């Protein structure tokens, strides 16, 4: 038998990238490669990269410098760059980073075997073609992330919303949805293998759309199909765009117990003026109407968000609008960022990046400390309540404790007793921090 080569994949950026790395691992395993978690043993190192903000790219550049040193010690080592940064910078990267052998964009992973052959024959290899229909629907990802309890399923790719600040439409290409039968099949197989939670992924999952023989299937129907596989399979989804979060979708979430009561709904800014410059296609009022619908149709649903501080021309008043929107919604959790200008986006072309660095930092700090307060308040309100928690793993601090999540996606640490990861456990919350709930087994 031939000795397999070892591939080490390091993933940056969003959940879509984590899912893509699993697809890449699967493609490599059909070749003469096996995955390793030991970078020193690797014959092939792949960085699956992110371009969303400048600091995401800087992190990868720093990592490449470290890998350069490794390559000097092991001249046969192959280094490849995958993902959004590969797509954004293309062959420019081969000039700038001379020790990279391979560049592959998000729609090119099927070509990896041929590209690796090319590298073996001593050439550099690159494929950054975007595709209008690639969804990797037939590729069964190797589940390298997660603990055998939770898994990601990519249901659509690309984005055509072209928010003014965002690089994703350029790095991920056209929006396309995956055949629903292959999605349901993948979820069913995961359940049969012992997985108990799947997260349906896409940049805008709720604009999922498929048509067969003239009959459309939209996201609410797909979500319900996946949820009906088994009541013991939890279903989550990310990310939803506020423009497409319909009452129909909310009804489906409300009526299916195993669809998790947690919605990630990025607001970006609380100022309608800024939202319009961002080309988000909704106003503050529209967004708040959707929040009201969530509260009405799914009582007890958690709401989380993404916020950008210091977008072009943002005034103190705009910033205060963001602060007041955060209070009005009372987010359970938020991902918060400083605006980072991305080359060639509409904002980079049209608007000066004119909020001073110090002002951006101060506004971001205010946003972060308010969210800290809101998260703590949200967690405190759970004390004394009982939740069904899906155990995901053994706590890092003690092997006598497990951790898991509530339907609202809150992390709970609780006594292990005789439970194992994959079990549903009823837990009563006894204390909390802003980040974690602590519980005891309910009577
Ligand atoms: N598709 C999702 C978000 C994808 S990117 C959506 O539309 O909501 C994740 C988050 O990164 C965005 O929600 C936004 O808050 C942030 N982001 C994107 N581009 C950015 C930029 N240029 N500077 C700072 N943050 C950015
Ligand atoms: Fe970027 Fe907007 Fe698409 Fe989200 S919806 S990925 S923020 S362009
Ligand atoms: Fe980053 Fe690309 Fe995801 S830019 S956030 S890895 S889609």
Tab-separated table of C-alpha atoms in Angstrom, residues 2 14 126 137 186 214 257 339 350 387:
chain	number	residue	atom	x	y	z
A	2	UNK	CA	1.128	3.499	-0.829
A	14	UNK	CA	-16.607	32.471	8.949
A	126	UNK	CA	-3.662	28.592	-9.454
A	137	UNK	CA	-23.643	19.109	-3.361
A	186	UNK	CA	-26.755	14.858	4.333
A	214	UNK	CA	-41.450	24.720	-12.073
A	257	UNK	CA	-39.749	22.395	18.641
A	339	UNK	CA	-15.171	49.511	9.753
A	350	UNK	CA	-17.447	56.252	-3.443
A	387	UNK	CA	-33.687	24.462	29.781
